[in-house]
Tab-separated table of C-alpha atoms and ligand atoms in Angstrom:
chain	number	residue	atom	x	y	z
V	1	MET	CA	0.173	-0.193	0.322
V	2	LYS	CA	0.674	3.682	0.219
V	3	ILE	CA	1.204	6.051	2.954
V	4	LEU	CA	1.171	10.141	2.998
V	5	VAL	CA	2.622	11.242	5.771
V	6	VAL	CA	1.681	14.987	6.396
V	7	GLY	CA	4.827	17.237	8.335
V	8	SER	CA	8.032	17.805	8.297
V	9	GLY	CA	9.563	16.827	11.980
V	10	GLY	CA	11.458	14.438	14.309
V	11	ARG	CA	7.531	13.211	14.753
V	12	GLU	CA	6.962	12.650	11.255
V	13	HIS	CA	10.643	11.111	10.759
V	14	ALA	CA	9.799	8.576	13.541
V	15	LEU	CA	6.277	7.743	11.798
V	16	VAL	CA	7.785	7.495	8.514
V	17	TRP	CA	10.960	4.823	9.827
V	18	LYS	CA	8.251	2.954	11.713
V	19	LEU	CA	5.707	2.795	9.166
V	20	HIS	CA	8.918	1.938	5.933
V	21	LYS	CA	9.342	-1.248	8.875
V	22	SER	CA	5.952	-3.091	7.465
V	23	PRO	CA	6.042	-5.616	5.125
V	24	LEU	CA	2.555	-3.956	4.271
V	25	VAL	CA	4.294	-0.720	2.901
V	26	LYS	CA	5.476	-0.743	-0.436
V	27	LYS	CA	5.710	3.282	-0.771
V	28	ILE	CA	5.989	6.323	1.403
V	29	TYR	CA	5.289	10.233	0.442
V	30	ALA	CA	5.988	12.871	2.745
V	31	ALA	CA	4.416	16.187	2.163
V	32	PRO	CA	7.092	17.977	2.990
V	33	GLY	CA	9.248	15.858	4.969
V	34	ASN	CA	12.950	17.121	5.245
V	35	ALA	CA	16.307	15.952	4.622
V	36	GLY	CA	16.121	12.276	7.129
V	37	ILE	CA	12.877	11.847	6.177
V	38	SER	CA	13.780	11.828	2.137
V	39	LYS	CA	15.848	8.713	2.484
V	40	LEU	CA	13.068	6.455	3.204
V	41	ALA	CA	9.924	8.434	1.697
V	42	GLU	CA	9.279	10.323	-1.272
V	43	CYS	CA	8.937	14.341	-0.358
V	44	VAL	CA	6.474	16.132	-2.063
V	45	GLU	CA	6.110	19.891	-1.896
V	46	ILE	CA	2.604	20.689	-0.477
V	47	PRO	CA	2.797	22.422	2.985
V	48	SER	CA	0.620	20.624	5.615
V	49	GLU	CA	-2.275	23.333	5.745
V	50	ASP	CA	-2.873	23.069	1.649
V	51	LEU	CA	-5.914	20.460	2.552
V	52	THR	CA	-6.843	20.435	-0.849
V	53	GLY	CA	-3.979	20.332	-2.656
V	54	LEU	CA	-3.382	17.216	-0.337
V	55	ALA	CA	-6.376	15.864	-0.616
V	56	ASN	CA	-5.968	16.120	-4.526
V	57	PHE	CA	-2.219	14.339	-4.298
V	58	ALA	CA	-4.024	11.612	-2.565
V	59	GLU	CA	-6.311	11.058	-5.375
V	60	LYS	CA	-4.309	11.243	-7.953
V	61	ASN	CA	-1.620	9.142	-6.358
V	62	SER	CA	-3.839	6.495	-5.101
V	63	VAL	CA	-2.850	6.591	-1.745
V	64	ASP	CA	-4.380	3.966	0.759
V	65	LEU	CA	-3.980	5.878	3.853
V	66	THR	CA	-2.794	9.288	5.009
V	67	VAL	CA	-1.357	10.036	8.833
V	68	VAL	CA	-0.990	13.639	10.186
V	69	GLY	CA	1.654	14.657	12.315
V	70	PRO	CA	0.973	18.404	13.710
V	71	GLU	CA	-1.924	19.472	14.510
V	72	LEU	CA	-3.116	22.365	12.944
V	73	PRO	CA	-4.484	20.533	9.215
V	74	LEU	CA	-6.280	18.648	12.024
V	75	THR	CA	-7.944	21.697	13.562
V	76	LEU	CA	-8.581	23.249	10.209
V	77	GLY	CA	-10.147	19.895	9.629
V	78	ILE	CA	-7.994	17.437	7.139
V	79	VAL	CA	-10.055	14.648	8.188
V	80	ASP	CA	-13.403	15.823	7.493
V	81	GLU	CA	-12.279	17.125	3.834
V	82	PHE	CA	-10.333	13.629	3.216
V	83	GLN	CA	-13.621	11.690	4.288
V	84	LYS	CA	-15.837	13.662	2.068
V	85	ARG	CA	-13.536	12.718	-0.464
V	86	ASN	CA	-13.650	9.298	0.413
V	87	LEU	CA	-9.851	9.183	0.655
V	88	ARG	CA	-8.756	7.062	4.105
V	89	ILE	CA	-6.582	8.895	6.400
V	90	PHE	CA	-5.716	8.858	10.433
V	91	GLY	CA	-6.897	11.306	12.910
V	92	PRO	CA	-10.091	12.992	14.662
V	93	THR	CA	-12.448	15.457	12.888
V	94	LYS	CA	-12.229	18.629	12.866
V	95	SER	CA	-14.937	18.958	15.929
V	96	ALA	CA	-12.725	16.269	17.842
V	97	ALA	CA	-9.649	18.109	17.600
V	98	MET	CA	-10.820	21.255	19.003
V	99	ILE	CA	-10.134	19.490	21.993
V	100	GLU	CA	-6.391	20.645	21.007
V	101	GLY	CA	-7.630	23.847	18.978
V	102	SER	CA	-9.599	25.418	21.800
V	103	LYS	CA	-8.384	25.768	25.461
V	104	VAL	CA	-11.742	27.489	26.267
V	105	PHE	CA	-13.782	24.618	24.758
V	106	ALA	CA	-11.302	21.215	26.045
V	107	LYS	CA	-11.549	23.006	29.891
V	108	GLU	CA	-15.527	23.328	29.760
V	109	PHE	CA	-15.490	19.530	28.369
V	110	MET	CA	-13.447	18.894	31.265
V	111	LYS	CA	-15.601	20.147	33.485
V	112	LYS	CA	-18.943	19.112	31.909
V	113	TYR	CA	-17.666	15.407	32.348
V	114	HIS	CA	-15.785	15.470	35.653
V	115	ILE	CA	-12.282	14.927	33.939
V	116	PRO	CA	-9.786	16.061	36.831
V	117	THR	CA	-7.641	19.798	35.958
V	118	ALA	CA	-7.125	22.649	37.397
V	119	SER	CA	-10.053	25.326	38.496
V	120	PHE	CA	-9.982	27.982	36.214
V	121	LYS	CA	-11.886	31.563	35.031
V	122	ILE	CA	-12.501	31.842	31.296
V	123	PHE	CA	-12.088	35.390	29.844
V	124	GLU	CA	-13.457	37.090	26.467
V	125	ARG	CA	-12.671	41.167	28.057
V	126	PRO	CA	-8.962	41.841	28.548
V	127	ASP	CA	-10.394	44.223	32.181
V	128	GLU	CA	-12.141	41.599	33.552
V	129	ALA	CA	-9.087	38.609	33.309
V	130	ILE	CA	-7.293	41.976	35.085
V	131	ASP	CA	-9.356	42.159	37.792
V	132	PHE	CA	-9.124	39.019	38.543
V	133	VAL	CA	-5.820	38.585	38.428
V	134	LYS	CA	-5.364	41.388	40.602
V	135	SER	CA	-7.898	39.403	42.991
V	136	SER	CA	-6.296	35.981	43.004
V	137	ASP	CA	-3.343	34.242	44.489
V	138	MET	CA	-0.214	33.617	42.669
V	139	PRO	CA	1.211	31.753	40.613
V	140	LEU	CA	-1.887	31.520	38.350
V	141	VAL	CA	-1.595	30.297	34.522
V	142	ILE	CA	-2.965	32.114	31.938
V	143	LYS	CA	-3.476	30.361	28.444
V	144	ALA	CA	-4.941	31.678	24.997
V	145	ASP	CA	-7.947	30.047	23.657
V	146	GLY	CA	-6.096	29.161	21.001
V	147	LEU	CA	-3.020	27.792	19.222
V	148	ALA	CA	-0.215	29.627	19.741
V	149	ALA	CA	2.709	27.418	18.396
V	150	GLY	CA	3.227	26.259	21.910
V	151	LYS	CA	3.967	29.891	23.366
V	152	GLY	CA	0.492	30.396	24.584
V	153	ALA	CA	0.792	29.163	28.238
V	154	VAL	CA	2.702	31.486	30.746
V	155	ILE	CA	3.006	30.514	34.296
V	156	ILE	CA	2.757	34.125	36.454
V	157	ASN	CA	3.927	34.989	40.212
V	158	ASP	CA	2.820	38.462	40.579
V	159	VAL	CA	0.321	40.933	38.889
V	160	ASN	CA	2.211	43.374	36.789
V	161	SER	CA	3.330	39.922	34.576
V	162	GLY	CA	-0.423	38.954	34.793
V	163	VAL	CA	-1.383	42.354	33.401
V	164	SER	CA	1.705	42.118	31.001
V	165	ALA	CA	0.721	39.093	29.530
V	166	ILE	CA	-3.085	39.840	29.390
V	167	GLN	CA	-2.013	42.959	27.041
V	168	LYS	CA	0.316	40.986	24.656
V	169	ILE	CA	-2.547	38.486	24.118
V	170	MET	CA	-5.945	40.292	24.085
V	171	VAL	CA	-5.054	43.549	23.679
V	172	GLU	CA	-2.391	43.541	21.268
V	173	LYS	CA	-3.114	40.176	19.580
V	174	ILE	CA	0.209	38.274	19.682
V	175	PHE	CA	-1.645	35.494	18.757
V	176	LYS	CA	-4.060	36.856	16.351
V	177	ASP	CA	-7.229	35.845	17.235
V	178	ALA	CA	-6.413	32.739	19.376
V	179	GLY	CA	-6.162	35.383	21.912
V	180	ASP	CA	-9.543	36.558	21.644
V	181	LYS	CA	-10.233	34.308	24.973
V	182	VAL	CA	-7.886	33.606	27.618
V	183	VAL	CA	-8.414	30.462	30.385
V	184	ILE	CA	-6.911	31.498	33.833
V	185	GLU	CA	-6.466	28.462	35.712
V	186	ASP	CA	-4.415	27.604	39.318
V	187	PHE	CA	-0.962	26.784	38.835
V	188	LEU	CA	-0.818	23.072	39.333
V	189	GLU	CA	2.419	21.401	41.827
V	190	GLY	CA	3.984	18.026	40.705
V	191	GLU	CA	5.758	15.882	38.134
V	192	GLU	CA	4.352	16.413	34.433
V	193	VAL	CA	4.533	13.414	32.441
V	194	THR	CA	2.806	12.647	29.269
V	195	ILE	CA	0.331	10.341	28.220
V	196	LEU	CA	-0.159	9.031	24.089
V	197	ALA	CA	-2.878	6.512	23.725
V	198	PHE	CA	-4.211	4.975	20.654
V	199	THR	CA	-8.156	4.698	20.223
V	200	ASP	CA	-10.357	3.852	16.939
V	201	GLY	CA	-13.425	6.106	19.407
V	202	LYS	CA	-14.226	3.334	21.464
V	203	THR	CA	-11.182	0.683	22.121
V	204	ILE	CA	-8.303	2.712	24.052
V	205	LEU	CA	-4.810	1.535	23.611
V	206	PRO	CA	-2.287	3.330	26.266
V	207	MET	CA	1.146	3.756	24.622
V	208	PRO	CA	4.327	3.905	27.412
V	209	SER	CA	4.345	7.000	29.398
V	210	SER	CA	6.943	9.763	28.111
V	211	GLN	CA	8.650	12.440	30.091
V	212	ASP	CA	9.462	15.379	27.819
V	213	HIS	CA	12.246	18.537	28.871
V	214	LYS	CA	10.589	21.781	27.607
V	215	LYS	CA	13.498	24.210	28.844
V	216	ILE	CA	16.611	25.111	27.247
V	217	TYR	CA	18.886	24.949	29.537
V	218	ASP	CA	20.467	22.061	32.008
V	219	GLY	CA	17.894	21.734	35.414
V	220	ASP	CA	14.942	23.171	33.484
V	221	LYS	CA	16.136	26.512	33.218
V	222	GLY	CA	15.482	29.062	30.918
V	223	PRO	CA	12.660	29.460	28.313
V	224	ASN	CA	10.126	26.707	26.822
V	225	THR	CA	10.714	25.120	23.831
V	226	GLY	CA	9.370	22.728	21.363
V	227	GLY	CA	10.801	19.803	23.544
V	228	MET	CA	14.531	19.176	24.084
V	229	GLY	CA	14.916	15.897	24.772
V	230	ALA	CA	12.370	12.951	26.332
V	231	TYR	CA	12.480	9.737	27.522
V	232	ALA	CA	9.968	6.861	28.128
V	233	PRO	CA	8.475	4.832	29.996
V	234	THR	CA	8.334	7.089	32.943
V	235	THR	CA	8.587	5.298	36.085
V	236	ILE	CA	6.551	7.213	37.833
V	237	VAL	CA	3.567	6.287	36.160
V	238	ASP	CA	3.415	2.304	37.602
V	239	ASP	CA	0.576	0.008	36.459
V	240	ARG	CA	-2.011	1.888	39.534
V	241	MET	CA	-0.862	5.487	38.201
V	242	MET	CA	-2.215	3.982	34.574
V	243	LYS	CA	-5.461	2.897	35.199
V	244	ARG	CA	-5.987	5.557	37.197
V	245	ILE	CA	-5.373	8.002	34.117
V	246	TYR	CA	-7.399	5.579	32.096
V	247	GLU	CA	-10.433	5.507	34.196
V	248	GLN	CA	-10.318	8.813	35.323
V	249	ILE	CA	-9.015	10.658	32.079
V	250	LEU	CA	-8.770	9.000	28.941
V	251	GLU	CA	-12.385	6.849	28.621
V	252	PRO	CA	-14.251	9.703	30.597
V	253	THR	CA	-12.745	12.154	27.299
V	254	ILE	CA	-13.299	9.506	24.129
V	255	VAL	CA	-16.857	8.756	25.907
V	256	GLY	CA	-17.889	12.795	26.469
V	257	LEU	CA	-16.514	13.064	22.624
V	258	GLU	CA	-18.356	10.208	21.495
V	259	GLN	CA	-21.587	11.488	23.515
V	260	GLU	CA	-21.171	14.995	21.508
V	261	GLY	CA	-20.947	13.539	18.085
V	262	ARG	CA	-17.403	14.174	17.842
V	263	ILE	CA	-15.692	11.554	16.496
V	264	PHE	CA	-12.267	10.520	17.721
V	265	LYS	CA	-10.489	8.273	15.579
V	266	GLY	CA	-6.330	8.885	16.183
V	267	ILE	CA	-4.092	9.641	18.680
V	268	LEU	CA	-4.977	11.526	21.654
V	269	TYR	CA	-2.293	12.834	24.144
V	270	ALA	CA	-2.538	13.706	27.863
V	271	GLY	CA	-0.661	16.447	28.906
V	272	LEU	CA	-0.959	16.106	32.975
V	273	MET	CA	0.390	16.594	35.985
V	274	LEU	CA	0.613	13.827	38.652
V	275	THR	CA	-0.131	15.761	41.639
V	276	GLU	CA	-0.654	15.100	45.446
V	277	ARG	CA	-4.125	14.872	44.534
V	278	GLY	CA	-3.630	12.897	41.789
V	279	PRO	CA	-3.445	13.229	38.083
V	280	LYS	CA	-4.986	16.446	36.218
V	281	VAL	CA	-4.799	17.063	32.627
V	282	MET	CA	-2.888	19.940	31.790
V	283	GLU	CA	-3.856	19.812	28.434
V	284	PHE	CA	-4.938	17.672	25.547
V	285	ASN	CA	-3.679	17.122	21.745
V	286	CYS	CA	-4.966	15.612	19.002
V	287	ARG	CA	-1.797	13.868	17.561
V	288	PHE	CA	1.806	12.870	18.486
V	289	GLY	CA	3.541	14.879	20.635
V	290	ASP	CA	7.158	15.631	19.592
V	291	PRO	CA	9.619	14.518	20.733
V	292	GLU	CA	7.675	11.915	22.786
V	293	THR	CA	7.096	9.745	19.477
V	294	GLN	CA	10.653	9.857	19.246
V	295	VAL	CA	11.190	7.570	22.245
V	296	VAL	CA	7.545	5.797	22.080
V	297	LEU	CA	7.947	4.176	18.843
V	298	PRO	CA	10.816	2.734	18.988
V	299	LEU	CA	9.273	0.626	22.058
V	300	LEU	CA	6.413	-0.697	20.004
V	301	LYS	CA	7.083	-4.084	18.533
V	302	SER	CA	3.962	-4.401	16.415
V	303	ASP	CA	3.635	-3.108	13.111
V	304	LEU	CA	2.357	0.298	13.057
V	305	THR	CA	0.616	0.649	9.746
V	306	GLU	CA	-1.820	-2.072	10.751
V	307	ILE	CA	-2.824	-0.266	13.888
V	308	PHE	CA	-3.315	2.743	11.884
V	309	MET	CA	-5.684	0.434	9.537
V	310	SER	CA	-6.990	-0.700	12.553
V	311	ILE	CA	-7.861	2.819	13.653
V	312	ALA	CA	-9.307	4.438	10.409
V	313	GLU	CA	-11.567	1.244	10.091
V	314	GLY	CA	-12.687	1.102	13.967
V	315	GLU	CA	-11.599	-1.513	14.795
V	316	LEU	CA	-8.898	-1.789	17.266
V	317	SER	CA	-7.887	-3.626	19.449
V	318	LEU	CA	-6.317	-4.781	22.247
V	319	GLU	CA	-3.862	-8.073	20.753
V	320	GLU	CA	-2.532	-5.929	18.424
V	321	VAL	CA	-0.310	-3.727	20.371
V	322	GLU	CA	2.770	-5.021	21.941
V	323	TRP	CA	5.469	-3.128	23.506
V	324	THR	CA	9.197	-3.930	24.224
V	325	ASP	CA	10.597	-3.590	28.209
V	326	ASP	CA	12.808	-1.587	26.873
V	327	PHE	CA	14.305	2.079	27.632
V	328	ALA	CA	14.226	4.765	25.197
V	329	VAL	CA	16.183	8.392	25.506
V	330	CYS	CA	15.929	11.062	23.146
V	331	VAL	CA	18.242	14.524	22.991
V	332	ILE	CA	18.101	17.053	20.612
V	333	LEU	CA	19.900	18.875	19.450
V	334	ALA	CA	19.070	22.450	18.418
V	335	SER	CA	20.772	25.394	16.274
V	336	ALA	CA	22.195	28.441	17.657
V	337	GLY	CA	19.387	31.044	19.486
V	338	TYR	CA	16.946	28.835	19.641
V	339	PRO	CA	14.183	29.087	20.920
V	340	ASP	CA	14.190	33.018	19.725
V	341	LYS	CA	15.847	33.613	16.517
V	342	TYR	CA	17.964	31.369	15.400
V	343	GLU	CA	20.561	30.651	12.749
V	344	LYS	CA	19.971	28.428	9.899
V	345	GLY	CA	21.984	27.038	7.096
V	346	LYS	CA	25.474	25.739	8.970
V	347	GLU	CA	26.958	22.180	7.820
V	348	VAL	CA	25.881	19.076	9.797
V	349	PHE	CA	28.975	16.954	10.471
V	350	GLY	CA	29.546	13.823	11.720
V	351	LEU	CA	26.195	11.772	11.385
V	352	ASP	CA	28.000	8.924	9.328
V	353	LYS	CA	30.623	8.309	12.291
V	354	ILE	CA	27.424	7.026	14.731
V	355	GLU	CA	26.587	3.619	14.312
V	356	GLN	CA	23.051	3.679	13.473
V	357	GLY	CA	20.678	0.547	14.119
V	358	GLU	CA	18.084	-0.550	15.895
V	359	ASP	CA	19.329	0.865	19.003
V	360	VAL	CA	21.046	4.128	18.275
V	361	LEU	CA	18.270	5.886	15.509
V	362	ILE	CA	18.748	9.310	14.147
V	363	PHE	CA	16.090	11.605	13.723
V	364	HIS	CA	15.833	14.860	11.649
V	365	ALA	CA	13.608	18.094	12.181
V	366	GLY	CA	14.904	20.871	10.603
V	367	THR	CA	17.215	19.693	7.916
V	368	LYS	CA	17.818	19.667	4.391
V	369	LYS	CA	20.413	19.109	1.384
V	370	GLU	CA	21.613	21.902	-0.257
V	371	GLY	CA	24.147	21.592	-3.123
V	372	GLY	CA	24.994	17.651	-1.772
V	373	LYS	CA	25.669	19.030	1.570
V	374	LEU	CA	23.386	18.604	4.688
V	375	VAL	CA	22.768	21.778	6.248
V	376	THR	CA	20.294	23.030	9.298
V	377	SER	CA	17.083	24.628	8.057
V	378	GLY	CA	15.497	25.103	11.693
V	379	GLY	CA	14.933	25.387	15.620
V	380	ARG	CA	15.513	21.880	16.197
V	381	VAL	CA	17.792	19.764	13.899
V	382	LEU	CA	18.307	16.563	14.600
V	383	GLY	CA	16.943	13.763	17.611
V	384	VAL	CA	19.689	11.251	18.427
V	385	THR	CA	17.583	8.157	20.063
V	386	ALA	CA	19.514	4.929	22.141
V	387	VAL	CA	17.408	1.976	22.842
V	388	ASP	CA	18.413	-0.238	25.921
V	389	LYS	CA	17.579	-2.609	28.524
V	390	ASN	CA	18.573	-0.568	30.887
V	391	VAL	CA	17.840	3.115	31.798
V	392	GLU	CA	21.592	4.573	32.382
V	393	ASP	CA	23.172	2.140	29.050
V	394	ALA	CA	20.493	4.058	26.975
V	395	ILE	CA	21.397	7.120	28.240
V	396	HIS	CA	25.287	6.653	27.976
V	397	LYS	CA	24.801	5.469	24.476
V	398	ALA	CA	22.663	8.434	23.099
V	399	TYR	CA	25.518	10.830	24.290
V	400	ALA	CA	27.737	8.834	23.065
V	401	SER	CA	26.570	9.508	19.596
V	402	VAL	CA	25.560	12.907	20.305
V	403	GLU	CA	28.903	13.870	20.892
V	404	LYS	CA	29.954	12.784	17.167
V	405	VAL	CA	27.443	15.232	15.779
V	406	ARG	CA	29.153	18.812	14.877
V	407	PHE	CA	27.398	21.983	13.521
V	408	GLU	CA	28.337	25.316	14.029
V	409	GLY	CA	26.228	26.505	17.532
V	410	ALA	CA	24.964	23.355	18.112
V	411	GLN	CA	23.233	23.392	21.577
V	412	PHE	CA	21.553	20.485	23.472
V	413	ARG	CA	21.190	19.499	27.006
V	414	ARG	CA	23.393	16.922	29.174
V	415	ASP	CA	20.789	16.215	32.128
V	416	ILE	CA	17.942	14.232	29.439
V	417	GLY	CA	16.907	11.320	31.164
V	418	TYR	CA	17.453	12.482	34.671
V	419	GLY	CA	14.125	12.557	35.513
V	420	VAL	CA	13.956	8.971	36.082
V	421	ARG	CA	16.569	8.958	38.692
V	422	ARG	CA	14.517	10.940	40.979
V	423	THR	CA	12.920	8.690	43.805
V	424	LYS	CA	9.271	7.877	43.257
V	425	ARG	CA	6.675	9.453	45.586
V	426	GLU	CA	3.011	7.766	45.905
V	427	TYR	CA	0.435	10.164	44.738
V	428	PHE	CA	-3.449	9.950	46.189
J	501	LIG	N1	-2.159	24.408	35.465
J	501	LIG	C1	-0.788	24.696	35.086
J	501	LIG	N2	-0.064	23.924	36.281
J	501	LIG	C2	1.679	24.398	36.434
J	501	LIG	N3	2.463	24.347	35.507
J	501	LIG	C3	1.200	24.313	34.497
J	501	LIG	C4	-0.255	24.538	33.684
J	501	LIG	N4	-0.477	24.647	32.637
J	501	LIG	C5	0.912	24.798	32.263
J	501	LIG	N5	1.451	24.371	32.783
J	501	LIG	C6	3.019	24.702	31.458
J	501	LIG	O1	3.248	25.184	30.966
J	501	LIG	C7	3.446	24.287	29.756
J	501	LIG	C8	2.460	24.544	28.822
J	501	LIG	O2	0.984	24.309	29.028
J	501	LIG	P1	-0.107	23.597	27.930
J	501	LIG	O3	-0.958	24.283	28.394
J	501	LIG	O4	0.357	22.489	27.669
J	501	LIG	O5	0.069	24.582	26.589
J	501	LIG	P2	0.790	24.117	24.911
J	501	LIG	O6	1.111	23.464	24.858
J	501	LIG	O7	-0.292	24.908	24.195
J	501	LIG	O8	1.706	25.755	25.151
J	501	LIG	C9	2.793	22.612	30.539
J	501	LIG	O9	3.996	22.112	29.852
J	501	LIG	C10	3.468	23.151	31.754
J	501	LIG	O10	5.009	22.668	32.151
J	502	LIG	MG1	1.590	21.611	25.578
């Protein structure tokens, strides 16, 4: 069969890598893809937001299944567009993707279905939001309603920064109409974890838990990024905690969406805080996370293409999804300046010195080929994933490969995976 993968990051490279292993797959297209993906797939120059262009391409090239990486095409309704044209696609419909596309919708949905989350208020007027901040205890979290490329959530510790965040989001409109409304919620203390789950809208199969390192510097210092590394599974989500997450969060979410006629077939991403009072949802995403995908997919024993086909057909079953007992860690190499303005066009050296295999994988994010050379073309450039039976060995193996990669100004964290060494606490 022929598969089209939409997107161009490390997540999509990991998806293409795993799909490519399937004996069912004859050909993979990636739109638009990147230099790493181009080794396994034919890259086509269609932007991931061009829904009509993508559907036309799938039709013309008899694509059997389309897999969407990023959130934007999903919230724009790519699944609805493909289904209208009888093209098989993997992902939630536009109305179900709102669980990520609107934080106001997600919070009200969670309240309605008693899904644990931080207490919150919603504001449509900046003056009312400011009054609320002035009369509340700190810290608080202010979030723009719509998509803001991971920059729309601000933690505030004093009134002034709250006022300034509200001004920027609601008055200056730095995120355009994504800032028409804001959610202001309580700050949650605890350990942050990601739970991804396969779902066909009825059956829900959680993947191994993972933890993403969002801050740019070691020790979780500095500004937030798209993610500087990840590891899976996390020791803090044991079987008991996973059962609780399933019963209190994943199941009521999928059941609630179904009750509202919002068809969610795809990947549900629950961004959770494990607090002293149990797991609470910080946000939902309607697709795989990046870099979490780069550590979770290497732990999957089963055929991903078969799983996606079953989901698209609405017949996912437990027997289909098997995981190894291994541990995976991924270290991201980023360009100088990232997450602010960053440099591009730097030649990447050293990849040929890395012995790649099933236990050491290089996933490209911001790379391209220029005159026969591999050069940087994005903020996050590469992810190096290592897999091993043992945590320490996996971390060691990942860094041994990271050290071989060279490009001018390359930055990476040296403490990825450290969270796994933290002593396990009891959460109630
Ligand atoms: N209620 C909260 N309490 C503590 N930290 C939070 C809270 N909400 C969000 N955060 C922090 O902010 C980050 C971004 O928030 P999130 O809701 O995931 O929005 P987005 O990913 O769309 O930017 C989270 O990963 C988490 O670290
Ligand atoms: Mg998030």
